[in-house]
XYZ file of C-alpha atoms in Angstrom:
418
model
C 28.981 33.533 -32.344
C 31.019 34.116 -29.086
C 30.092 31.517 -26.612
C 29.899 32.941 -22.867
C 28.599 30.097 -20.213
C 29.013 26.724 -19.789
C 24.574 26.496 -20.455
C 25.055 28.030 -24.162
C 22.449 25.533 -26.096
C 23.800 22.643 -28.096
C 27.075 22.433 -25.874
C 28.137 19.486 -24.101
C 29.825 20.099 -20.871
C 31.240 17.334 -19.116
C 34.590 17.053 -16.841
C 37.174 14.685 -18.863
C 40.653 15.366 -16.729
C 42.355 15.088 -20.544
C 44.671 18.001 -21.257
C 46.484 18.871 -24.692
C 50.602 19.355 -24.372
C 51.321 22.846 -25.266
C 54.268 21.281 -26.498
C 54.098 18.786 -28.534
C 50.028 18.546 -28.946
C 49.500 15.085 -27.410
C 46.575 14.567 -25.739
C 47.129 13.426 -21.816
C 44.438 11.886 -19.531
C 45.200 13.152 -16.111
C 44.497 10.799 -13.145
C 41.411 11.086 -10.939
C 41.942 13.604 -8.001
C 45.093 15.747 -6.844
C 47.768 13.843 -6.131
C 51.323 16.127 -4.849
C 53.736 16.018 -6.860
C 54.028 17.068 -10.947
C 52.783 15.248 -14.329
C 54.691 15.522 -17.454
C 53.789 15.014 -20.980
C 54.116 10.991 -22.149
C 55.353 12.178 -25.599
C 57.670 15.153 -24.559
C 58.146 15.197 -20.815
C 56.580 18.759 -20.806
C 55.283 19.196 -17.466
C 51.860 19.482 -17.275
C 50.507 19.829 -13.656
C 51.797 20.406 -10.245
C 50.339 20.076 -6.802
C 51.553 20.370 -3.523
C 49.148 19.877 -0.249
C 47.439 23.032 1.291
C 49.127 25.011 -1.414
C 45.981 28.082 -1.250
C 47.043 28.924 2.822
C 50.966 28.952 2.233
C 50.332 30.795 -0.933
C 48.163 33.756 0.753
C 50.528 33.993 3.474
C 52.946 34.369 0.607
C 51.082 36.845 -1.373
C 49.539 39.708 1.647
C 53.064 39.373 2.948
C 54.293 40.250 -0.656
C 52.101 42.785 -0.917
C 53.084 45.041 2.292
C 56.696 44.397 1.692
C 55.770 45.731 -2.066
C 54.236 48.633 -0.390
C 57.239 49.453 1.201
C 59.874 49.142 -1.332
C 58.200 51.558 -3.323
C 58.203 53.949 -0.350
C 61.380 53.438 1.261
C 65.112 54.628 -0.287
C 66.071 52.083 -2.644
C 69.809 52.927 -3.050
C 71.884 55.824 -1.834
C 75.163 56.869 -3.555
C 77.429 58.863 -1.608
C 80.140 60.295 -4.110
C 82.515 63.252 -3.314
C 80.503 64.117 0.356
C 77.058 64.763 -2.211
C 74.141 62.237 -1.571
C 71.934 60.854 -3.678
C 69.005 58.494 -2.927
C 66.975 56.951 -5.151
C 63.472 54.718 -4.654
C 62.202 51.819 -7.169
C 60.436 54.284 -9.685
C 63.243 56.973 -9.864
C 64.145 55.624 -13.346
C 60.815 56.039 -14.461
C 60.468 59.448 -13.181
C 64.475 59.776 -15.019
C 63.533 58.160 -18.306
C 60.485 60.691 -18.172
C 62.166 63.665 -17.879
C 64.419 62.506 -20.390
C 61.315 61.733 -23.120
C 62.173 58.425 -23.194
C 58.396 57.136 -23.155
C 58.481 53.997 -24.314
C 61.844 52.789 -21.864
C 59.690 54.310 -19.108
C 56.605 52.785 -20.041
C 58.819 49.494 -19.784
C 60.268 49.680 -16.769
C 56.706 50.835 -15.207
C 55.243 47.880 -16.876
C 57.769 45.451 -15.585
C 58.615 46.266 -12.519
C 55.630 47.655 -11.005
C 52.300 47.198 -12.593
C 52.431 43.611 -13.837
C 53.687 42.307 -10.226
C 51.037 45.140 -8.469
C 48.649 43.432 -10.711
C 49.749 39.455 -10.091
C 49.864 39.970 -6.184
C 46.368 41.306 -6.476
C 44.930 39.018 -8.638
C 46.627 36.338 -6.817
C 44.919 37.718 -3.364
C 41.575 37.579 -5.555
C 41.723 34.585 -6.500
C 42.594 32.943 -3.482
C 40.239 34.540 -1.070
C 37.530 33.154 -3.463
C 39.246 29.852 -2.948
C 38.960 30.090 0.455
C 35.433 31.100 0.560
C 34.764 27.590 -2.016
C 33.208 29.824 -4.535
C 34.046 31.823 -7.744
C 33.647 35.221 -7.103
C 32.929 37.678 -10.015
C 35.367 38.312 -12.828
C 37.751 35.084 -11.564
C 38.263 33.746 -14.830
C 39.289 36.967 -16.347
C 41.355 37.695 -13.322
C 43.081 34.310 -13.845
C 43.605 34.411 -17.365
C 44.921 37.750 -17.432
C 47.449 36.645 -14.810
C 48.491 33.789 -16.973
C 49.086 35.560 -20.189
C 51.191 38.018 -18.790
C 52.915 36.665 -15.638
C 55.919 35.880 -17.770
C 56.573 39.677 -18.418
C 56.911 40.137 -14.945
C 60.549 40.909 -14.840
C 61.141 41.494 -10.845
C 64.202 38.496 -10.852
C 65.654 40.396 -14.522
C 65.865 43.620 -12.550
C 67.057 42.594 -9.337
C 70.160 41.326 -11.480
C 70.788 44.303 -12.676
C 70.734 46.278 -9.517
C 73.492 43.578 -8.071
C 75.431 44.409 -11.059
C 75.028 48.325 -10.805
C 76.176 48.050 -6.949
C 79.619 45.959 -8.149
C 80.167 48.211 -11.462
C 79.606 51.619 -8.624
C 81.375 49.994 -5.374
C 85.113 51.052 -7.004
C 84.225 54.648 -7.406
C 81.553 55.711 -4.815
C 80.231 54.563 -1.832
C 76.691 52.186 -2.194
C 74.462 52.205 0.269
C 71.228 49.517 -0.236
C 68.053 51.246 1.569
C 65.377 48.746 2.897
C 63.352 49.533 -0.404
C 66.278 47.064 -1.833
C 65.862 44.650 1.106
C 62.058 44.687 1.186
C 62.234 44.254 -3.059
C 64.402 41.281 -2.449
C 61.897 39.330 -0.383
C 58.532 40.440 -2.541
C 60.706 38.515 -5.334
C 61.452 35.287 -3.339
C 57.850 35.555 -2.249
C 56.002 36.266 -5.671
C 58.436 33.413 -6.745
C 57.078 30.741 -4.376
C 53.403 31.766 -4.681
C 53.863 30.726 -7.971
C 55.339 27.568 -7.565
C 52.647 26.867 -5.226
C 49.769 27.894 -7.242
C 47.387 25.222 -8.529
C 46.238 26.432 -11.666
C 44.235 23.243 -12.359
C 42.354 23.464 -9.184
C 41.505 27.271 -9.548
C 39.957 26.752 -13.077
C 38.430 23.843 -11.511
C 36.762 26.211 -8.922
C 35.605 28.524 -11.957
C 34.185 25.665 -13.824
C 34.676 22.137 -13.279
C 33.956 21.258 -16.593
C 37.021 20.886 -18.781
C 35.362 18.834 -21.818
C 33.092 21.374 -24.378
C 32.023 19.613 -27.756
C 28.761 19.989 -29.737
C 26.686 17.113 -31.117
C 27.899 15.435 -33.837
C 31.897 14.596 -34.743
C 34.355 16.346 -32.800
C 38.040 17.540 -33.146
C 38.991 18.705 -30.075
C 41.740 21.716 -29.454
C 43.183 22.256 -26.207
C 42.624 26.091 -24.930
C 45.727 27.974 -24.436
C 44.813 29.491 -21.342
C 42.601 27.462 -19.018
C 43.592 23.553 -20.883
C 40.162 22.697 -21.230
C 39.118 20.841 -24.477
C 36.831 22.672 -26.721
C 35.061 21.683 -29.828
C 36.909 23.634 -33.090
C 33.738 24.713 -34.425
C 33.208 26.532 -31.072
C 35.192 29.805 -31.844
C 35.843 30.963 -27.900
C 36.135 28.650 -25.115
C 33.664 28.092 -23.067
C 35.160 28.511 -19.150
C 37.399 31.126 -20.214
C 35.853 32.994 -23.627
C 39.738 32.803 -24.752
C 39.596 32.690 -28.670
C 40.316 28.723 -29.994
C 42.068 27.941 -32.887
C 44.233 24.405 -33.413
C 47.458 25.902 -33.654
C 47.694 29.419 -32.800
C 46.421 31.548 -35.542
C 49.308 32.779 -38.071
C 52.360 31.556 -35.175
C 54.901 31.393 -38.368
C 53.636 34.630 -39.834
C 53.761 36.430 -36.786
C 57.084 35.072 -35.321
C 58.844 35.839 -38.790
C 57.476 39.557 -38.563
C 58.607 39.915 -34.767
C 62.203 38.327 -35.759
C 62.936 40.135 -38.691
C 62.286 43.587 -36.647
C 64.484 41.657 -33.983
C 67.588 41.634 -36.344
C 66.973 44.983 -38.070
C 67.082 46.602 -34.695
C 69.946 44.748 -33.508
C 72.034 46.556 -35.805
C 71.815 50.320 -33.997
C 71.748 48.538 -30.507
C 74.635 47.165 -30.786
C 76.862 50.132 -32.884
C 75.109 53.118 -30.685
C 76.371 54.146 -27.558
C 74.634 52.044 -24.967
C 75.536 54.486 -22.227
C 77.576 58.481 -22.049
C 79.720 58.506 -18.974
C 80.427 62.091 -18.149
C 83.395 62.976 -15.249
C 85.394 66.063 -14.758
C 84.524 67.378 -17.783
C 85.399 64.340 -19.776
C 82.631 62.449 -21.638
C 82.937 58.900 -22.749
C 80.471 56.519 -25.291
C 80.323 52.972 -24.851
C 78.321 50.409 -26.516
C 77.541 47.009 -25.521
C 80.506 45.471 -26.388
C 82.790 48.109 -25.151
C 81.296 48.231 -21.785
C 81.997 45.062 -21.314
C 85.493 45.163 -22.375
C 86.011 48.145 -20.076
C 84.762 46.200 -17.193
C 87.208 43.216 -18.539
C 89.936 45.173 -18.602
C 89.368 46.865 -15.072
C 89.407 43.646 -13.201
C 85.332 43.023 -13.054
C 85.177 40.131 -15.273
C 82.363 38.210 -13.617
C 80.257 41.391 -14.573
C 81.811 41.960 -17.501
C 80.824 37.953 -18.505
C 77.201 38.731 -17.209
C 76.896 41.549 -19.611
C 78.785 40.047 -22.529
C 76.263 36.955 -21.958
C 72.657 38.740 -21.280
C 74.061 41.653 -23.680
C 75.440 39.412 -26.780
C 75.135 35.370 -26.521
C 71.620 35.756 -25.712
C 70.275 37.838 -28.209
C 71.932 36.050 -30.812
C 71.740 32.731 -29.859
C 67.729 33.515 -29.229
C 67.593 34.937 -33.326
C 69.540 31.988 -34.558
C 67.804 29.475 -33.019
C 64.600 30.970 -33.529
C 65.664 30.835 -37.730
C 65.995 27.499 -36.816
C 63.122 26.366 -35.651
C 60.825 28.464 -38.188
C 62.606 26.801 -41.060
C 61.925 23.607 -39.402
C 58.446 23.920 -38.527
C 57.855 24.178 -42.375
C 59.438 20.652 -42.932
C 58.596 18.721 -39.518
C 60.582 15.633 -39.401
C 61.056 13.441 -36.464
C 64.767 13.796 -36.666
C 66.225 15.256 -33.512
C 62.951 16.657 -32.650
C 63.054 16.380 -28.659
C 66.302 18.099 -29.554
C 64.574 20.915 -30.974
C 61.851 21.481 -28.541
C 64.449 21.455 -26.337
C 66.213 24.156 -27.839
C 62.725 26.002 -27.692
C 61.982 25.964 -24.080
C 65.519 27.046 -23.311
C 64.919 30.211 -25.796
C 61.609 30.432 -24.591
C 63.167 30.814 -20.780
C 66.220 32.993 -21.308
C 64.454 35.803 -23.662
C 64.069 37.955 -20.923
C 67.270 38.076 -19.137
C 68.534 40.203 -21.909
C 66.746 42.913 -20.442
C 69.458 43.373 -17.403
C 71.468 45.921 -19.943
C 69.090 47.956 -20.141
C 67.859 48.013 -16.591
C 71.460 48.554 -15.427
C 71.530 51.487 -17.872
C 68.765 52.540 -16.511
C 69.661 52.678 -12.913
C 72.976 54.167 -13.146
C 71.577 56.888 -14.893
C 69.033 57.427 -11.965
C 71.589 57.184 -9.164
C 74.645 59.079 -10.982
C 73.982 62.960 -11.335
C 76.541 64.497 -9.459
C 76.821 67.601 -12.115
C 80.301 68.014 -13.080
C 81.712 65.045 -11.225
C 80.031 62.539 -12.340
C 77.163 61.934 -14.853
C 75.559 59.158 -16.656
C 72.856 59.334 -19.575
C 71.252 56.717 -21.448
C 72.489 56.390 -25.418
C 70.317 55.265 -28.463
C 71.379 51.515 -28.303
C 68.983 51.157 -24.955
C 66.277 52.117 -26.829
C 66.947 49.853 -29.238
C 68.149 46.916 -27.399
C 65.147 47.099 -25.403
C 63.007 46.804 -28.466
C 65.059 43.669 -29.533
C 64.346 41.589 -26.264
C 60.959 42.307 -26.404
C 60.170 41.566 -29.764
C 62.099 38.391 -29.705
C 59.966 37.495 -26.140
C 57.513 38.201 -28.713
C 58.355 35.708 -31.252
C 59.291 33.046 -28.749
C 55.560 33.313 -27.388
C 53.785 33.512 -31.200
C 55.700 30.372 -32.213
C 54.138 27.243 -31.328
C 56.330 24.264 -30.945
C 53.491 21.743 -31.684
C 53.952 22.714 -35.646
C 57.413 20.351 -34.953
C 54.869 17.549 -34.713
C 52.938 18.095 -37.244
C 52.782 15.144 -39.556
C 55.200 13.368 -36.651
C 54.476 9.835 -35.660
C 52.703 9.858 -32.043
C 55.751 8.000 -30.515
C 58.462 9.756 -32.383
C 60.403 11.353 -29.820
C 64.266 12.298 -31.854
């Protein structure tokens, strides 16, 4: 039976301050009150807490001033290209409206997603959330609000495609003219500003606002897991937590099953995007393909090797070293030993932190096609291999998010650290 408030008979509600490492699975007591600075993990040094004074006020000034300059760099030219005395302007969604036109729904869909209605949707739930703050009391739907924000507000990809439009103005700057609109400059600051709203954020405190209980067991014995979303501890015969109905489960529910299905689509995928064309350059008449690799080598060869290096790393490195390592760990989470363990976890956050960063291919695919459509001078159109490079990063984001490192420690001594 789904369990919706705190006053559900038979459960015990009580504030605890213990958390569970979403790394490693250790149980950590936290210490009474707020105090600034962070808490890590004793067994893994995962951080586990952060807190900085009057963090709500500097983190609303951070988020309504996000949100105007949001306004406007969806309103105002993003980029101009000025190529053979034609003009073309372009705003944040004009690769949407491209892709569109083009039938490429799902790329679209993507870059919609990404770009514009996850960070819409974190800057509003962010405003939510801490006008309720400020008013000491939890207004309706705040713990959905919050836990929606936390399972998605690492698909927000703002910093991703803000890499790729740098790259776009170097790769364009040797054959047009580039002109950056203040859509660009007003982009630039909502990503420095949705940035430090949420380093400021204090998760702990909002949940606490919610529901200050963190501690849910029935009568009877207990085996506690922690809840993925709002780190309260929950009895495992409850089936949905308490403070934020979020299902519970020890580990999360078929992690090896589902990361092998995600990676194996990974790898079969990465075939096409990497022997397609990435990209059909059209000028004077003259049409050429490139693929990943290619493109990079073209921008080796014409002198633009820092580029060319981004690319080859996001494009290539990345994407492999994210499959490999991935292998790794799934064939080690069978047979946990305590062996080089910190080693591996390591090896997990950093795969865990670079999957997205792949995606600045794609979005500079994406972009030159928007800006370049001079007709016969000049022409770009997207090729097969962004489809299907953009269905590799996110199914391995995927599989990095269904694993669940604390299947390392399963079986591992508590002070084992490798």
């Amino acid at each position: 039976m789904r369990i919706r408030t705190t006053a559900t008979p038979g459960v015990i509600a009580a504030k605890r301050n213990l958390v569970e490492c979403a790394h490693c699975g250790a149980f950590n007591r936290l210490p009474p009150g707020d105090r600034p600075g962070r808490l890590f993990c004793y067994r893994c040094d995962h951080r586990l807490h952060r807190h900085r004074p009057q963090w709500s006020q500097h983190a609303l000034v951070c988020v309504v001033t996000g949100l105007i300059l949001f306004l406007l760099s969806n309103t105002q030219p993003f980029i101009s290209l000025e190529m053979a005395d034609q003009v073309l302007s372009t705003t944040l969604l004009s690769g949407v409206q491209a892709l569109l036109s083009r039938e490429e729904v799902f790329l679209a869909g993507l870059l919609l997603l990404s770009i514009f209605l996850l960070p819409l949707m974190q800057l509003l739930t962010l405003l939510y959330l801490l006008l309720s703050r400020l008013q000491a009391r939890a207004m309706p739907a705040s713990r959905y609000g919050l836990a929606l924000l936390l399972r998605f507000e690492r698909w927000n990809m703002l910093e991703v495609f803000l890499l790729g439009v740098l790259v776009t103005i170097v790769k364009l700057s040797d054959v047009a003219q580039v002109v950056p609109g203040a859509g660009l400059y007003s982009f630039l600051a909502v990503v420095l500003l949705l940035n430090a709203a949420g380093v400021l954020i204090n998760r702990r405190q909002l949940w606490q606002q919610i529901d200050g209980n963190d501690y849910f067991v029935l009568a009877g014995n207990v085996e506690l897991s922690g809840c993925s979303v709002c780190n309260a501890l929950v009895d495992q015969r409850l089936r949905y937590c308490p403070r934020c109905h979020s299902r519970i489960a020890r580990r999360q529910l078929h992690s090896l099953q589902r990361t092998w299905g995600f990676l194996a689509a990974a790898i079969v995928l990465y075939i096409p995007a990497n022997t397609l064309p990435m990209m059909y350059t059209t000028s004077f008449g003259a049409t050429r393909s490139d693929t990943i690799l290619s493109g990079a080598h073209h921008l080796l060869v014409t002198g633009q090797w820092p580029i060319a290096l981004i690319v080859f790393v996001a494009s290539i490195l990345v994407p492999i070293g994210k499959i490999v390592v991935l292998l790794y760990l799934l064939v080690r989470a069978h047979r946990p030993t305590p062996v080089r363990l910190m080693h591996r976890l390591r090896l997990y956050r950093v795969t865990e932190f670079v999957g997205r960063w792949s995606m600045v291919d794609v979005y500079v695919v994406i972009l030159m096609m928007a800006l370049v459509q001079f007709g016969v001078i000049a022409n770009i159109e997207p090729g097969g291999a962004a489809l299907s490079f953009g269905c590799v990063v996110v199914l391995t984001m995927l599989a990095a998010e269904s694993f669940d490192p604390r299947l390392l420690w399963e079986g591992v001594d508590e002070t084992a650290s490798g």
